mmCIF file of C-alpha atoms in Angstrom:
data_model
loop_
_atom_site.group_PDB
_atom_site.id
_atom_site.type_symbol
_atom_site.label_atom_id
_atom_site.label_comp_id
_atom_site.label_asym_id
_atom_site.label_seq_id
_atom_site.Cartn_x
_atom_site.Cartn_y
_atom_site.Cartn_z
ATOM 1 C CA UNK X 105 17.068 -6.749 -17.619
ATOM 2 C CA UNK X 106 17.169 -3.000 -17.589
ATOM 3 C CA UNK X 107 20.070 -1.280 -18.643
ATOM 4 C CA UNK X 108 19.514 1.209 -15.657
ATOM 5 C CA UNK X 109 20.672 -2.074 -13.117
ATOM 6 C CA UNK X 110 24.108 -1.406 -12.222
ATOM 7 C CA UNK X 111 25.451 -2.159 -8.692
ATOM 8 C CA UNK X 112 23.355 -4.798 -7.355
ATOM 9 C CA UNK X 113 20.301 -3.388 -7.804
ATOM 10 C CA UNK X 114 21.466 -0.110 -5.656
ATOM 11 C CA UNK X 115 19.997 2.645 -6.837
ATOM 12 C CA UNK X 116 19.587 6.103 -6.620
ATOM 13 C CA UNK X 117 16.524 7.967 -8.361
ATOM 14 C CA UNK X 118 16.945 11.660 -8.736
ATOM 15 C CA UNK X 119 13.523 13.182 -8.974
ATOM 16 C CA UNK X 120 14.071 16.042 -11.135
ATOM 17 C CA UNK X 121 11.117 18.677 -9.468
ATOM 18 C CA UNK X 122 10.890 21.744 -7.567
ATOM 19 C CA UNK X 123 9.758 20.087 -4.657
ATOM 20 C CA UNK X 124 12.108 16.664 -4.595
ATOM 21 C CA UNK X 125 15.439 17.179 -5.470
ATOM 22 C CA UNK X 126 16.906 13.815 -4.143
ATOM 23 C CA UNK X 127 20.794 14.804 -5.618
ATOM 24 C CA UNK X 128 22.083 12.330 -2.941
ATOM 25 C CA UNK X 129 26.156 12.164 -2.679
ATOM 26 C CA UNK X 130 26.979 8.544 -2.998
ATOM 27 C CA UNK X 131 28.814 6.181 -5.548
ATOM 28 C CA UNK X 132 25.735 4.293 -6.719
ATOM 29 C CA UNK X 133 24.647 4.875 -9.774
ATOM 30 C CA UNK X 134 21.761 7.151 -10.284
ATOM 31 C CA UNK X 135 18.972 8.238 -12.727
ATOM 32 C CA UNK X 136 16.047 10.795 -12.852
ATOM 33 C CA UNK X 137 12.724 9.730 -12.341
ATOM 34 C CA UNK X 138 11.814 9.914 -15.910
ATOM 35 C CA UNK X 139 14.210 7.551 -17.304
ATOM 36 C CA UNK X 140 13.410 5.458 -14.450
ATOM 37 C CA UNK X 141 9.725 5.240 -15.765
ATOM 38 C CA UNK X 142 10.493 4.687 -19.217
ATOM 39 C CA UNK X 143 12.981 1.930 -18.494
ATOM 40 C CA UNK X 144 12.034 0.015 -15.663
ATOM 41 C CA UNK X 145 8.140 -0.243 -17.250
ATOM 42 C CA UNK X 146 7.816 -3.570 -17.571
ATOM 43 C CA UNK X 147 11.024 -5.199 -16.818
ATOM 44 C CA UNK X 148 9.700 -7.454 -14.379
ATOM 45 C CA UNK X 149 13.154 -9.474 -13.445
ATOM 46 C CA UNK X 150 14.241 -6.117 -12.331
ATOM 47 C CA UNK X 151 11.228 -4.665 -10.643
ATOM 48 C CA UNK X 152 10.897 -8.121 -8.727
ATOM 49 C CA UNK X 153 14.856 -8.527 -7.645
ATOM 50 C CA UNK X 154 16.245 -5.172 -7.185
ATOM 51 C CA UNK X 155 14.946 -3.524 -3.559
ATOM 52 C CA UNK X 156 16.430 -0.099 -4.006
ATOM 53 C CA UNK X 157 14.301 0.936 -5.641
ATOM 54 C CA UNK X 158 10.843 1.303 -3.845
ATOM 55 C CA UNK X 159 11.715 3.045 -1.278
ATOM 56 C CA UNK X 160 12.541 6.493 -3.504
ATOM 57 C CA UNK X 161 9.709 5.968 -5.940
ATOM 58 C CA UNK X 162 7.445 5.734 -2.675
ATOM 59 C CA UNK X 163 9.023 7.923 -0.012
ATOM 60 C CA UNK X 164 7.346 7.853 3.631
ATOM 61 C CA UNK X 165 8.375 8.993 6.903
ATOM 62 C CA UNK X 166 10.030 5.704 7.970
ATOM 63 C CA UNK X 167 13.086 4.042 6.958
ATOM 64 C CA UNK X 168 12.997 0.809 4.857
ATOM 65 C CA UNK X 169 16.043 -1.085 4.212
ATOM 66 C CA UNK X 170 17.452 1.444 1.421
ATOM 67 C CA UNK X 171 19.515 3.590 4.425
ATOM 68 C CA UNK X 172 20.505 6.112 1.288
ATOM 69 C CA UNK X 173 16.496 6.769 0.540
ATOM 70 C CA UNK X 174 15.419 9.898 1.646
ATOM 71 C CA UNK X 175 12.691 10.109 4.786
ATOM 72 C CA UNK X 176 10.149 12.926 4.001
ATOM 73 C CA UNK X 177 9.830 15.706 6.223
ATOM 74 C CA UNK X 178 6.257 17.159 7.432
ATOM 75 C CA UNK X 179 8.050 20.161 5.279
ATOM 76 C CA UNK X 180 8.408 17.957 1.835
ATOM 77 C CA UNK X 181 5.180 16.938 2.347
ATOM 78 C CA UNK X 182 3.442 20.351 2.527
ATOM 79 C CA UNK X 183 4.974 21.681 -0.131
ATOM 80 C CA UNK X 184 4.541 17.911 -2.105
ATOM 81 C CA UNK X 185 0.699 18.164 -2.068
ATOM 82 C CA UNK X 186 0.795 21.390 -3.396
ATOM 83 C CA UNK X 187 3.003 19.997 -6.582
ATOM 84 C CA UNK X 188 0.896 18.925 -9.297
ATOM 85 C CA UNK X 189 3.946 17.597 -11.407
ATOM 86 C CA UNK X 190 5.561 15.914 -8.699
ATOM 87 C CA UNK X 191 2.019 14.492 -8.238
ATOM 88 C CA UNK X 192 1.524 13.113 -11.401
ATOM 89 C CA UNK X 193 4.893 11.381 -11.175
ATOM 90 C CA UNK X 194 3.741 9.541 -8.457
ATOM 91 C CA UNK X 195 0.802 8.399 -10.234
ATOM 92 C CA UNK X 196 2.757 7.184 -13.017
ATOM 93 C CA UNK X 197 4.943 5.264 -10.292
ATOM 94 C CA UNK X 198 1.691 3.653 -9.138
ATOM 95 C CA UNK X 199 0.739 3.149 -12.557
ATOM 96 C CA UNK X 200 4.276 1.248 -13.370
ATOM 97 C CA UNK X 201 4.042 -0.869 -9.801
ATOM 98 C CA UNK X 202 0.286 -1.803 -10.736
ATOM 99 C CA UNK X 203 1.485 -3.409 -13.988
ATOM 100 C CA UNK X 204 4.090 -5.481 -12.085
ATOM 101 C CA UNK X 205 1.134 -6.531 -10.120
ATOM 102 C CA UNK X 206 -1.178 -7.232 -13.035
ATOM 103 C CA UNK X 207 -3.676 -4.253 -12.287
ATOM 104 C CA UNK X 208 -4.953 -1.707 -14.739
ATOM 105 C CA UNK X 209 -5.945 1.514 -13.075
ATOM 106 C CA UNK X 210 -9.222 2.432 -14.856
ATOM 107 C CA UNK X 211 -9.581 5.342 -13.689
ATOM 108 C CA UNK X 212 -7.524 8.345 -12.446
ATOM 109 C CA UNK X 213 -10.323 10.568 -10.507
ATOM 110 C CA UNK X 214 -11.710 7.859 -8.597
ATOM 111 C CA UNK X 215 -8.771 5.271 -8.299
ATOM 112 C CA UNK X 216 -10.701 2.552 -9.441
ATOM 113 C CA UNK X 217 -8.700 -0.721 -10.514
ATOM 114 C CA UNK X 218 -8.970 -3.869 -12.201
ATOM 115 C CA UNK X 219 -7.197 -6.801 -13.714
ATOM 116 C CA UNK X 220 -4.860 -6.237 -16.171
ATOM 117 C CA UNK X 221 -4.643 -8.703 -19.238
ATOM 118 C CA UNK X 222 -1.627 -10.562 -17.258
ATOM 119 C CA UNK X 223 -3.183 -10.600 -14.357
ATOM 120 C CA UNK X 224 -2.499 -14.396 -14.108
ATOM 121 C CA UNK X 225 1.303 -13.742 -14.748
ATOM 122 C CA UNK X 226 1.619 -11.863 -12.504
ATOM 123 C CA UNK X 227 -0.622 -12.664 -9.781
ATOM 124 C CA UNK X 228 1.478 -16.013 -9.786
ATOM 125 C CA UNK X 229 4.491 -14.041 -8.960
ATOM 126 C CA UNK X 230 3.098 -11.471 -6.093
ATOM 127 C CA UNK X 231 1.279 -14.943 -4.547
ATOM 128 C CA UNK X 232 5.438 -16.527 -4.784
ATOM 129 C CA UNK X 233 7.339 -13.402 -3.577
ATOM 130 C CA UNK X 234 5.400 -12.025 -0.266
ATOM 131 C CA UNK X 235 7.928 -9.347 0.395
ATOM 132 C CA UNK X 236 5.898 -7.423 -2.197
ATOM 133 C CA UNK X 237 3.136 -7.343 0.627
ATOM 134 C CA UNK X 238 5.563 -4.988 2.512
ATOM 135 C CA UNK X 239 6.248 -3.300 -0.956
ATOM 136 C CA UNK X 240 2.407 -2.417 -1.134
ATOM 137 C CA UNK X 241 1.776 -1.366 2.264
ATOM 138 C CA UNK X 242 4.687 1.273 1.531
ATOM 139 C CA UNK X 243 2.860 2.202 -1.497
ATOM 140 C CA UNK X 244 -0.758 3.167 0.333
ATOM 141 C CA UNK X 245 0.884 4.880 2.865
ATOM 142 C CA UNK X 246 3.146 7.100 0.102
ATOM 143 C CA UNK X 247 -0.319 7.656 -1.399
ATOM 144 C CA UNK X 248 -2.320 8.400 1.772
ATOM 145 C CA UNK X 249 0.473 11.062 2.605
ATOM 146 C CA UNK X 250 1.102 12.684 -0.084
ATOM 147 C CA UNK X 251 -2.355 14.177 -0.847
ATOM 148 C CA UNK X 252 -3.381 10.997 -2.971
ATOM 149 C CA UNK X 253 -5.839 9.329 -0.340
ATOM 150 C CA UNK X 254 -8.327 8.490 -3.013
ATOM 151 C CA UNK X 255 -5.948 5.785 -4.466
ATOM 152 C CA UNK X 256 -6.336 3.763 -1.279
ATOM 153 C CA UNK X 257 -9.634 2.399 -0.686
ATOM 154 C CA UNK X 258 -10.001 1.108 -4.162
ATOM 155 C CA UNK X 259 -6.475 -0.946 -4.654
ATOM 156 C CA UNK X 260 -7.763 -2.306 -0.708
ATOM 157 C CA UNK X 261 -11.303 -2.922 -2.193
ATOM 158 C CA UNK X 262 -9.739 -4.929 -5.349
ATOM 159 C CA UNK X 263 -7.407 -7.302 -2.909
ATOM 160 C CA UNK X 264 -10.277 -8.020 -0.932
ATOM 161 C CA UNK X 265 -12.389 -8.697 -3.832
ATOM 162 C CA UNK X 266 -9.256 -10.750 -4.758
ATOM 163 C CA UNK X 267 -8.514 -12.647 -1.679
ATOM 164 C CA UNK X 268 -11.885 -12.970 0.261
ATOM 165 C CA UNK X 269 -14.681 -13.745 -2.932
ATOM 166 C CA UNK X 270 -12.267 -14.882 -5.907
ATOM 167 C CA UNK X 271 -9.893 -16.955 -3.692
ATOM 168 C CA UNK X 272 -7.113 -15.694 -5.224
ATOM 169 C CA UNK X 273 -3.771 -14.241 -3.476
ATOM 170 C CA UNK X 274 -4.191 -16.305 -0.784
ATOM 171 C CA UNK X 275 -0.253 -15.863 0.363
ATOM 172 C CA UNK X 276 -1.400 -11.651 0.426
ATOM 173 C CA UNK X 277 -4.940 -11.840 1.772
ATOM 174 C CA UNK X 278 -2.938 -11.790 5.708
ATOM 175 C CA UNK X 279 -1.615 -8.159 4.918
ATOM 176 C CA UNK X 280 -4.705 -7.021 3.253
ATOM 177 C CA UNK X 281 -6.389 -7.909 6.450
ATOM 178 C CA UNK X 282 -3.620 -6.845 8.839
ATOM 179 C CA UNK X 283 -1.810 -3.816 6.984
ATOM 180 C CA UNK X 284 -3.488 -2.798 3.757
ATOM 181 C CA UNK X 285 -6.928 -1.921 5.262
ATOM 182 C CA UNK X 286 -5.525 0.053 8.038
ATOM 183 C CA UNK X 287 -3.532 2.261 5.456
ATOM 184 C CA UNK X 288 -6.274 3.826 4.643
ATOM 185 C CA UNK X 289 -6.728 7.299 6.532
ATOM 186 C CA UNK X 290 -10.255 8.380 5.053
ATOM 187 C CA UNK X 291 -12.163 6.888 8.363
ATOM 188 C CA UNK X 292 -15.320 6.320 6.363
ATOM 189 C CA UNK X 293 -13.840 4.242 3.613
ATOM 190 C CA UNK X 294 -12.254 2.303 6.088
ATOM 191 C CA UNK X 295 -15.043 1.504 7.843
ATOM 192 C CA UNK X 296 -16.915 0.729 4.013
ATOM 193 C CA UNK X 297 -13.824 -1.949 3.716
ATOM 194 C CA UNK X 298 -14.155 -3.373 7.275
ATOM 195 C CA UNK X 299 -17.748 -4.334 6.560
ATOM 196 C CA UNK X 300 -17.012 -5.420 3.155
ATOM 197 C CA UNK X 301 -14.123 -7.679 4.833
ATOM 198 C CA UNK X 302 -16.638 -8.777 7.525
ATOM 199 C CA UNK X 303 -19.481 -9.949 5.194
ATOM 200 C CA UNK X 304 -16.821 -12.466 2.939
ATOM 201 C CA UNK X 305 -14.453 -13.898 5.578
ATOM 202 C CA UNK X 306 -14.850 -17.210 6.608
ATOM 203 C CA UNK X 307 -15.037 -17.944 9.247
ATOM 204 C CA UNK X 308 -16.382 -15.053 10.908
ATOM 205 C CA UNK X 309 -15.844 -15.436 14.119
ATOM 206 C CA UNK X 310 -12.096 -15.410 13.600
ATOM 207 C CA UNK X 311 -12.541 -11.910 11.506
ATOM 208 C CA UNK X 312 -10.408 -9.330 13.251
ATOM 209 C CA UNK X 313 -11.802 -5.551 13.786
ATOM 210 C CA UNK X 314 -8.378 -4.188 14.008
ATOM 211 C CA UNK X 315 -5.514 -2.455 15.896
ATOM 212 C CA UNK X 316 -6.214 -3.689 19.441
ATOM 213 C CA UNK X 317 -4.724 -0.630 21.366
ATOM 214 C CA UNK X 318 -7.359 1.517 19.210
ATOM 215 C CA UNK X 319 -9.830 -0.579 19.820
ATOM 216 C CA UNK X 320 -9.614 -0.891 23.790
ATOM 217 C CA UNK X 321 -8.971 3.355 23.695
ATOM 218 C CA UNK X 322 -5.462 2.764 24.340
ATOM 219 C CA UNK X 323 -4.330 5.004 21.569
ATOM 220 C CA UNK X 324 -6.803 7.755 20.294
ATOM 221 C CA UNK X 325 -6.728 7.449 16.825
ATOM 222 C CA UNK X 326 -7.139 11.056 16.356
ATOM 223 C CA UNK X 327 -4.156 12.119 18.079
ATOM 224 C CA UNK X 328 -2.030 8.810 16.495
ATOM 225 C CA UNK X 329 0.196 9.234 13.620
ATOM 226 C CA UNK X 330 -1.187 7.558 10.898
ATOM 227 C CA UNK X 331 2.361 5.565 10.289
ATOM 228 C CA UNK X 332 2.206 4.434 14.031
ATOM 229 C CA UNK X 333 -1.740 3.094 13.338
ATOM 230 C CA UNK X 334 -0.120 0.718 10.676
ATOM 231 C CA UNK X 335 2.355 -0.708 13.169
ATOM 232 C CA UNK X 336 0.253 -1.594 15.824
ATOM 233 C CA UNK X 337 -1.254 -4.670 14.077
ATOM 234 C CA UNK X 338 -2.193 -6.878 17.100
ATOM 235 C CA UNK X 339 -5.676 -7.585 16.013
ATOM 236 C CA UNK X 340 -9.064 -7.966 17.711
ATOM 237 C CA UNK X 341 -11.351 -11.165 16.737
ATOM 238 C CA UNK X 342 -15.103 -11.686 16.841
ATOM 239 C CA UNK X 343 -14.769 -13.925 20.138
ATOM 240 C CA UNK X 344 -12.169 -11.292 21.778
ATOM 241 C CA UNK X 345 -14.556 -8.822 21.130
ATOM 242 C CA UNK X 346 -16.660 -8.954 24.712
ATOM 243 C CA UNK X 347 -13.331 -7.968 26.769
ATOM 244 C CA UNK X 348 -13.766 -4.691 25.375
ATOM 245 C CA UNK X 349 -17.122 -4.192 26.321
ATOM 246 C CA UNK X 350 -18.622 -4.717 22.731
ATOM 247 C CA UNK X 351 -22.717 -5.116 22.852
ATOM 248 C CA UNK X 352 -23.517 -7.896 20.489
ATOM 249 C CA UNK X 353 -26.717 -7.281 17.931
ATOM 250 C CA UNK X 354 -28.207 -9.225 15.322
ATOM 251 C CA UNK X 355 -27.414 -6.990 12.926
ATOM 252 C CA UNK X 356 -23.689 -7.826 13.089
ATOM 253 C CA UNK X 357 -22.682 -4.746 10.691
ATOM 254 C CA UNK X 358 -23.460 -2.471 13.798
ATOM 255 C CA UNK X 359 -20.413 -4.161 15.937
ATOM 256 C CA UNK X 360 -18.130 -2.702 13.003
ATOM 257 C CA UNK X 361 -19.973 0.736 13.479
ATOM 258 C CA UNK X 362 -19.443 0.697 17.088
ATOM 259 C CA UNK X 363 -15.389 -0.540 16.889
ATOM 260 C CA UNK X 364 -14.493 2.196 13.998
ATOM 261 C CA UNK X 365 -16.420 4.895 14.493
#
């Protein structure tokens, strides 16, 4: 177990750039970023039992259930994007929370992943403990809003790979459907993901196209915020899809055109 686990797993991680001073007053113990990275890589006990934890490396504009983490600001974001250092400390975050979940990222400039050489390891243990399903959700929607959208749509693609064609992760394949996929703002690789969802579920006509208040133009996506999008997870299905006014074609791939345009 780390040497950094003090308190219960309660934990507060001081990242030590311009842009996110987290110097939090509390009487938890605390450590920079850095030290965080190079002790915590790894140490799966401790990355699987301690909660603290995910919430700081992976800031958003929600609470979790770390009330000491920090929310972002639209401010901290701004100036976050602009950060290449506190950038690439998020990556290497990513990097550290793909290990835990047995992916490799291959490749830095397009985001593509793959199985790491444990992947069976540790596959086992995200398929035991499903609160890492809320753990990754948090994750793409750090990435998405902190200028690193281009992670997204390629950890989504590899967990539908996963789920849908190698039958693997089958306690995770829900949230891919439900969360994961809808976490990703770039509208055109969402759509790409849809129909890539569409063509391997079985059976189809219980696939779901997505939000249902988006879907029936109760909420314009345009105008939603993209953390709101993620919570509105009551889902549309292949036979629901004629009460809002869907026109049915052979070419089934169109019906996901018309529903995420």
């Amino acid at each position: 177990m780390s040497s950094l686990q003090l308190d219960f797993c309660t934990l507060t991680i001081h990242h030590d750039t311009s842009v996110k001073q987290r110097k939090v007053s509390s009487d938890k113990f605390g450590v920079h970023i850095h030290e965080f990275h190079n002790e915590w890589w790894g140490d799966y006990r401790s990355l699987e039992n301690c909660n603290s934890y995910i919430q700081w490396l992976f800031p958003i504009q929600e609470r979790g259930v770390n009330w000491d983490a920090h929310v972002l600001t639209k401010k901290e974001i701004k100036a976050f994007r602009k950060d290449e250092e506190a950038k690439g400390k998020l990556v290497k975050s990513y990097k550290l929370m793909l290990d835990f979940y047995g992916i490799r990222l291959v490749n830095e400039s397009t985001g593509e992943v793959e199985r790491a050489d444990n992947w069976k390891e540790r596959f086992s243990n995200l398929n035991r403990y499903t609160h890492n399903n809320l753990r990754i959700t948090r994750i793409l929607k750090c990435l998405g809003t902190l200028g690193l959208q281009h992670y997204q749509a390629p950890l989504v693609k590899f967990f539908l790979h996963e789920t849908l064609e190698m039958k693997q992760l089958q306690r995770v394949k829900q949230s891919v459907l439900d969360y994961f996929m809808f976490a990703v703002l770039d509208k055109s690789m969402r759509r790409e993901l849809v129909r890539f969802a569409f063509k391997n579920f079985k059976p189809r006509e219980e696939f779901v196209w997505g939000p249902k208040k988006l879907l029936s133009g109760e909420v314009d996506e345009d105008k939603q915020d993209p953390d709101e999008r993620v919570k509105n997870n009551h889902k549309v299905s292949v036979g629901d899809a004629n009460t809002l006014g869907e026109v049915h074609s052979e070419n089934e791939f169109l019906k996901v055109e018309y529903v995420l345009a």
